[in-house]
Coordinates of C-alpha atoms in Angstrom, one line a residue:
M1 CA 285.9 -70.4 22.6
R2 CA 286.6 -68.4 20.5
I3 CA 289.2 -66.7 18.3
Q4 CA 287.6 -64.4 15.6
H5 CA 288.5 -65.3 12.0
K6 CA 291.2 -63.0 10.8
L7 CA 292.0 -64.7 7.6
Q8 CA 289.3 -65.6 5.0
T9 CA 291.7 -67.5 2.8
A10 CA 290.9 -67.9 -0.9
L11 CA 293.0 -71.0 -1.4
M12 CA 291.3 -74.1 0.0
A13 CA 293.3 -77.2 0.5
T14 CA 292.0 -79.9 -1.8
T15 CA 291.0 -82.8 0.3
V16 CA 289.4 -86.1 -0.1
G17 CA 286.4 -87.0 2.1
L18 CA 287.7 -89.3 4.8
A19 CA 285.7 -92.4 5.6
A20 CA 285.2 -93.0 9.3
M21 CA 285.0 -96.7 8.8
T22 CA 288.0 -98.8 8.0
G23 CA 288.2 -102.1 6.0
A24 CA 285.2 -103.0 3.9
A25 CA 283.3 -100.4 1.9
Y26 CA 280.3 -98.7 3.3
A27 CA 276.9 -100.4 3.0
A28 CA 274.6 -98.6 0.7
D29 CA 272.3 -97.6 3.5
T30 CA 274.3 -95.5 6.0
I31 CA 273.4 -92.7 8.2
K32 CA 275.6 -89.7 7.3
I33 CA 277.1 -86.9 9.4
G34 CA 278.9 -84.1 7.6
L35 CA 282.1 -82.5 9.0
P36 CA 283.2 -79.4 7.0
V37 CA 285.9 -78.7 9.5
P38 CA 289.3 -77.0 9.7
L39 CA 291.8 -79.8 9.0
T40 CA 294.3 -77.0 8.1
G41 CA 294.7 -73.3 8.9
D42 CA 294.6 -71.4 12.2
Y43 CA 291.8 -73.4 13.7
A44 CA 292.9 -76.9 12.9
P45 CA 293.7 -77.6 16.6
Y46 CA 290.0 -77.2 17.3
N47 CA 288.6 -79.9 15.0
E48 CA 286.9 -83.0 16.4
V49 CA 287.7 -85.4 13.6
D50 CA 289.9 -88.0 15.3
G51 CA 287.5 -88.5 18.2
A52 CA 284.5 -88.6 15.9
K53 CA 286.2 -91.2 13.6
C54 CA 287.1 -93.4 16.6
M55 CA 283.6 -93.4 18.1
V56 CA 282.0 -94.1 14.7
E57 CA 284.4 -97.0 14.3
M58 CA 283.5 -98.4 17.7
I59 CA 279.7 -98.1 17.0
N60 CA 280.0 -99.7 13.6
R61 CA 282.1 -102.6 14.9
D62 CA 279.4 -103.1 17.4
G63 CA 276.7 -103.5 14.7
G64 CA 275.8 -99.9 14.0
I65 CA 272.5 -98.4 14.9
G66 CA 269.5 -100.6 14.1
G67 CA 271.8 -102.5 11.7
R68 CA 272.9 -99.3 9.9
N69 CA 276.4 -98.0 10.0
L70 CA 277.3 -94.4 10.6
E71 CA 279.3 -92.6 7.9
L72 CA 281.3 -89.4 8.3
L73 CA 281.7 -87.1 5.3
I74 CA 284.8 -85.1 6.1
Q75 CA 286.4 -82.3 4.1
D76 CA 288.7 -79.5 4.9
T77 CA 287.5 -75.9 5.2
G78 CA 291.0 -74.5 5.5
S79 CA 289.5 -72.5 8.5
D80 CA 287.4 -70.5 6.0
T81 CA 283.8 -69.6 6.5
Q82 CA 282.8 -69.5 2.8
S83 CA 284.3 -72.9 2.3
A84 CA 282.3 -74.2 5.2
I85 CA 279.1 -72.8 3.7
S86 CA 279.8 -74.4 0.3
L87 CA 280.6 -77.7 1.9
T88 CA 277.5 -77.6 4.0
E89 CA 275.4 -77.2 0.9
K90 CA 277.1 -80.2 -0.6
F91 CA 276.8 -82.4 2.4
V92 CA 273.1 -81.5 2.9
G93 CA 272.6 -82.5 -0.7
Q94 CA 274.1 -85.9 0.1
G95 CA 271.6 -86.5 2.9
V96 CA 273.4 -85.9 6.1
V97 CA 271.4 -85.8 9.3
A98 CA 273.8 -83.3 11.1
I99 CA 276.7 -81.0 10.4
S100 CA 279.7 -80.0 12.5
T101 CA 281.9 -77.2 11.4
I102 CA 284.3 -74.4 12.5
P103 CA 283.4 -73.7 16.2
F104 CA 282.9 -69.9 15.8
S105 CA 279.6 -68.1 15.6
D106 CA 280.5 -66.2 12.4
T107 CA 280.7 -69.6 10.6
M108 CA 278.2 -71.6 12.7
I109 CA 275.3 -69.1 12.2
P110 CA 275.3 -69.1 8.4
V111 CA 275.9 -72.9 8.3
A112 CA 273.0 -73.5 10.7
Q113 CA 270.7 -71.3 8.6
I114 CA 271.6 -73.3 5.4
A115 CA 271.3 -76.7 7.2
G116 CA 268.0 -75.7 8.9
A117 CA 266.3 -75.2 5.6
S118 CA 266.5 -79.0 5.3
G119 CA 265.9 -79.7 8.9
V120 CA 269.5 -80.7 9.5
T121 CA 271.1 -80.1 12.9
V122 CA 274.3 -78.3 13.4
I123 CA 276.0 -80.0 16.4
Q124 CA 279.3 -78.8 17.9
S125 CA 281.5 -80.7 20.3
Q126 CA 283.3 -77.7 21.7
S127 CA 281.5 -74.4 21.0
T128 CA 281.0 -72.2 24.0
Q129 CA 279.9 -68.9 22.4
V130 CA 276.7 -67.4 23.7
E131 CA 275.7 -66.1 20.3
M132 CA 274.5 -69.5 19.3
H133 CA 271.9 -69.6 22.1
S134 CA 270.3 -66.3 21.3
G135 CA 267.4 -67.7 19.2
V136 CA 269.0 -66.7 15.9
V137 CA 268.8 -70.3 14.8
D138 CA 266.8 -73.2 16.3
N139 CA 268.7 -76.2 15.0
F140 CA 271.9 -75.8 17.0
L141 CA 273.3 -78.2 19.7
T142 CA 276.6 -78.1 21.5
N143 CA 278.0 -80.8 23.8
V144 CA 279.4 -78.2 26.2
S145 CA 278.1 -75.4 28.4
P146 CA 278.5 -71.7 27.4
D147 CA 281.3 -69.4 28.6
P148 CA 279.4 -67.9 31.5
Y149 CA 279.4 -71.4 33.2
T150 CA 283.1 -71.9 32.8
A151 CA 283.7 -68.3 34.1
A152 CA 281.6 -68.9 37.1
A153 CA 283.2 -72.2 38.0
A154 CA 286.6 -70.6 37.8
A155 CA 285.4 -67.6 39.9
N156 CA 283.9 -69.8 42.5
Y157 CA 287.2 -71.7 42.9
A158 CA 289.1 -68.4 43.0
L159 CA 286.9 -67.2 45.9
E160 CA 287.7 -70.4 47.7
Q161 CA 291.4 -69.5 47.4
G162 CA 290.8 -66.2 49.1
V163 CA 290.8 -64.1 45.9
K164 CA 289.3 -60.6 46.4
N165 CA 291.1 -58.2 44.1
V166 CA 291.2 -59.1 40.4
A167 CA 292.3 -57.7 37.1
I168 CA 291.0 -58.9 33.7
F169 CA 292.4 -59.0 30.2
T170 CA 289.9 -58.5 27.4
S171 CA 290.1 -58.5 23.6
D172 CA 287.6 -58.2 20.8
D173 CA 289.6 -60.6 18.7
G174 CA 287.7 -63.7 19.9
G175 CA 284.2 -62.3 20.0
S176 CA 282.4 -62.8 23.3
W177 CA 284.8 -65.6 24.3
S178 CA 287.7 -63.2 24.8
A179 CA 285.7 -60.0 25.5
K180 CA 282.9 -61.1 27.7
T181 CA 284.1 -64.2 29.6
P182 CA 286.6 -62.2 31.7
E183 CA 283.7 -59.8 32.6
W184 CA 281.5 -62.7 33.6
F185 CA 284.4 -63.9 35.9
A186 CA 284.6 -60.5 37.4
E187 CA 280.8 -60.3 37.9
V188 CA 280.9 -63.4 40.1
I189 CA 283.9 -62.1 42.1
E190 CA 282.2 -58.8 42.7
A191 CA 278.9 -60.4 43.6
N192 CA 280.8 -62.2 46.4
G193 CA 282.4 -59.1 47.9
G194 CA 285.5 -58.9 45.6
K195 CA 286.6 -56.0 43.5
L196 CA 287.5 -55.5 39.8
Q197 CA 290.6 -53.3 39.9
T198 CA 291.3 -52.8 36.2
K199 CA 290.5 -54.1 32.7
L200 CA 293.4 -54.4 30.4
N201 CA 293.3 -54.8 26.6
Y202 CA 295.4 -56.9 24.3
T203 CA 295.4 -58.3 20.7
S204 CA 296.0 -61.8 19.3
G205 CA 299.6 -62.7 18.9
T206 CA 301.0 -60.5 21.8
T207 CA 304.6 -61.4 22.6
D208 CA 305.4 -58.4 24.8
W209 CA 303.1 -58.0 27.8
S210 CA 305.3 -55.4 29.5
P211 CA 302.7 -52.5 29.1
Q212 CA 300.0 -54.6 30.8
I213 CA 302.4 -55.9 33.4
A214 CA 303.5 -52.4 34.3
E215 CA 299.8 -51.5 34.9
L216 CA 299.4 -54.6 37.1
K217 CA 302.4 -53.7 39.2
A218 CA 301.1 -50.2 39.8
L219 CA 298.0 -51.5 41.4
D220 CA 297.6 -51.1 45.2
P221 CA 296.9 -53.5 46.6
A222 CA 298.4 -56.0 44.2
P223 CA 295.8 -58.1 42.4
D224 CA 295.2 -61.6 43.9
A225 CA 294.3 -62.9 40.4
V226 CA 294.3 -62.0 36.7
Y227 CA 291.8 -63.5 34.3
I228 CA 292.2 -63.9 30.6
S229 CA 290.2 -66.0 28.1
W230 CA 292.8 -66.8 25.4
A231 CA 295.0 -69.5 24.1
M232 CA 298.6 -70.7 23.7
P233 CA 301.2 -69.6 22.9
D234 CA 300.3 -66.1 24.1
I235 CA 299.2 -67.4 27.5
G236 CA 302.5 -69.1 28.1
I237 CA 304.4 -65.9 27.3
L238 CA 302.2 -63.9 29.7
I239 CA 302.8 -66.4 32.5
R240 CA 306.5 -66.4 32.1
Q241 CA 306.7 -62.5 31.8
M242 CA 304.5 -62.1 34.9
R243 CA 306.6 -64.3 37.0
S244 CA 309.8 -62.8 35.8
A245 CA 308.4 -59.4 36.8
G246 CA 307.7 -60.6 40.3
L247 CA 304.0 -60.8 39.9
D248 CA 302.7 -63.7 42.0
A249 CA 299.0 -63.4 41.2
W250 CA 296.9 -66.4 40.2
V251 CA 296.6 -66.6 36.5
V252 CA 293.1 -67.8 35.7
G253 CA 291.6 -68.7 32.3
S254 CA 289.1 -70.6 30.2
D255 CA 289.2 -73.6 27.9
G256 CA 291.8 -71.9 25.8
F257 CA 294.3 -72.9 28.5
D258 CA 293.4 -76.5 27.9
D259 CA 296.4 -77.2 25.6
P260 CA 299.2 -79.7 26.2
S261 CA 301.7 -77.0 25.3
L262 CA 300.7 -75.2 28.5
D263 CA 301.7 -78.3 30.6
A264 CA 305.1 -78.2 28.8
L265 CA 305.9 -74.9 30.6
A266 CA 306.4 -77.1 33.7
Q267 CA 309.3 -78.9 32.1
E268 CA 311.4 -75.8 32.5
D269 CA 310.1 -75.0 36.0
P270 CA 307.5 -77.2 37.7
A271 CA 306.5 -74.3 40.0
I272 CA 305.6 -72.0 37.2
L273 CA 302.1 -73.5 37.0
D274 CA 301.5 -73.7 40.8
K275 CA 299.2 -70.7 40.7
V276 CA 297.5 -71.3 37.3
F277 CA 294.0 -72.8 36.9
F278 CA 291.2 -72.7 34.3
G279 CA 287.6 -73.6 33.8
T280 CA 287.2 -75.9 30.9
L281 CA 284.9 -78.1 28.9
A282 CA 285.6 -81.6 30.3
P283 CA 288.1 -83.2 32.6
A284 CA 291.0 -84.3 30.3
V285 CA 293.4 -85.3 33.1
P286 CA 295.2 -88.5 34.1
G287 CA 292.6 -91.2 35.1
S288 CA 289.7 -89.4 33.4
R289 CA 287.1 -90.9 31.1
I290 CA 288.7 -89.0 28.3
E291 CA 292.1 -90.7 29.0
D292 CA 290.3 -94.1 28.9
F293 CA 288.7 -93.2 25.6
Q294 CA 292.1 -92.1 24.1
K295 CA 293.6 -95.4 25.3
A296 CA 290.7 -97.4 23.7
C297 CA 291.1 -95.6 20.4
A298 CA 294.9 -96.2 20.4
E299 CA 294.2 -99.9 20.8
I300 CA 292.3 -99.9 17.5
D301 CA 295.0 -97.8 15.8
M302 CA 292.9 -94.7 15.7
P303 CA 294.9 -92.3 18.0
V304 CA 293.2 -89.3 19.6
S305 CA 295.2 -86.6 21.4
G306 CA 294.0 -83.6 23.3
L307 CA 290.7 -82.4 24.6
F308 CA 289.1 -80.9 21.5
P309 CA 289.5 -83.9 19.2
S310 CA 288.4 -86.2 22.0
L311 CA 285.1 -84.3 22.4
G312 CA 284.2 -85.5 18.9
G313 CA 283.5 -88.8 20.6
D314 CA 280.7 -87.1 22.7
M315 CA 279.2 -85.6 19.6
I316 CA 278.8 -89.0 17.9
K317 CA 277.4 -90.5 21.1
I318 CA 274.8 -87.7 21.2
M319 CA 273.8 -88.3 17.5
A320 CA 273.7 -92.1 18.0
Y321 CA 271.4 -91.7 20.9
G322 CA 269.1 -89.5 18.9
I323 CA 269.1 -91.8 15.9
E324 CA 268.3 -94.8 18.0
K325 CA 265.5 -93.1 19.9
A326 CA 264.0 -91.6 16.7
G327 CA 264.1 -95.0 15.0
G328 CA 265.5 -93.6 11.8
D329 CA 267.3 -90.8 10.1
D330 CA 264.8 -88.0 10.0
P331 CA 266.9 -85.0 11.2
A332 CA 264.1 -83.2 13.0
A333 CA 263.0 -86.3 14.9
I334 CA 266.6 -87.0 15.9
R335 CA 267.0 -83.5 17.2
E336 CA 263.7 -83.7 19.2
A337 CA 264.8 -87.1 20.7
I338 CA 268.0 -85.5 21.9
R339 CA 266.3 -82.4 23.3
S340 CA 263.7 -84.3 25.2
A341 CA 266.0 -86.9 26.9
D342 CA 266.4 -86.8 30.6
S343 CA 269.9 -88.2 30.3
I344 CA 272.2 -89.0 27.4
P345 CA 275.3 -91.2 28.1
V346 CA 278.4 -89.7 26.6
M347 CA 282.2 -90.4 26.7
S348 CA 283.7 -87.6 28.7
V349 CA 281.2 -87.6 31.6
E350 CA 278.6 -90.1 32.7
S351 CA 275.7 -88.2 31.1
I352 CA 274.3 -84.9 29.8
T353 CA 270.9 -83.4 29.1
F354 CA 269.5 -80.7 26.8
K355 CA 266.1 -80.8 28.3
D356 CA 266.2 -77.6 30.3
T357 CA 268.5 -75.7 27.9
N358 CA 267.4 -76.8 24.4
S359 CA 270.7 -75.9 22.7
F360 CA 273.6 -76.7 25.1
A361 CA 274.5 -79.6 27.4
L362 CA 274.0 -78.9 31.1
R363 CA 277.0 -80.6 32.6
E364 CA 279.5 -80.3 35.4
I365 CA 282.4 -77.7 34.7
P366 CA 285.8 -78.9 35.7
V367 CA 288.3 -76.5 37.0
V368 CA 291.9 -77.7 36.3
G369 CA 294.9 -76.7 38.2
F370 CA 298.5 -78.0 38.6
K371 CA 300.6 -79.7 41.3
D372 CA 304.3 -80.2 40.6
G373 CA 303.6 -79.5 37.0
V374 CA 300.9 -82.2 36.6
R375 CA 297.3 -81.2 35.8
M376 CA 294.6 -82.2 38.2
V377 CA 290.8 -81.4 38.6
V378 CA 290.6 -79.1 41.6
S379 CA 286.8 -78.4 41.4
Q380 CA 283.9 -79.8 39.4
E381 CA 280.3 -78.4 39.6
I382 CA 277.3 -77.1 37.6
P383 CA 277.5 -73.5 38.7
S384 CA 274.2 -72.2 40.1
N385 CA 275.5 -68.6 39.8
A386 CA 276.4 -68.4 36.1
P387 CA 275.9 -64.8 34.9
S388 CA 272.9 -64.2 32.7
F389 CA 273.5 -64.2 29.0

């Protein structure tokens, strides 16, 4: 997902590398993973640190991997690309086997190029941008499927609800995530006999959606659904203003909707989310494997809250699998072990594989909706009709 960097801040927060293991000091021979990630700044909600720390703690308490502990080197980028690049150089020099960073292609590509010179993998727990699968770099892995898959899953569910006429909101502010994902949604709708009525533009931070709402109200027939790939709080404002204007269309979105603050809208009016759903990365709903993971982390005093931090647990499980199968800490061997596996057990779903995709996890895409203000998985599939990218 994702929101384009607007601020390349010069002031970086001075942070101390955070150890992922508590209690005794690290053994001299540890296997290191570097996390130059946004602990502060605009993109702090999208870091995976808490889930990664918890999973590393669990693995280390269970004896590590081949008797060796995992160690996380964590430092704040302040949501700045240049800081991520500098920290990548630092961590590669300290012998990491993998790097995770800001989940946007304008950061991930240069970081992967630098890391790749030493054979080091860049692994992301929540990056959906298609740019990373274009062949620009060959050392990239992501735990989740690209945006065309989430768009297709949402469109398939929309078609099941009788949706035919759709409007989409697009913006260049988030790269392909905000500009192309709505078009992929519309592509699937049209391929199944539906119609794209209009494409509306917006910018990040919109608080007054009245111009777009006026255009929606002028459509004849009224749209059955509108699609937007964006995040809170803008989405919440759009939903409230649409309902106040009498627009009853489904509001459909991507993983940007997967934010607890969206659920909070139902505290004011449980019905406001009745016709809202979104395709997302993993099923973070009551009774899910993610909820079980969060409870287990809380029991060892390492709380993890929200989907994006939780997916850090999957990232560590993937690396642990590769390290074990490779029998050591050679980065290229670890990456090859991951890519050749038929099935890798992870935290959020039973298993994933990179075997047919090379760079992203082929996995079921949950579509999350709401009933009486409570989120629930309404559909879950690996879409066979994801648009080409």
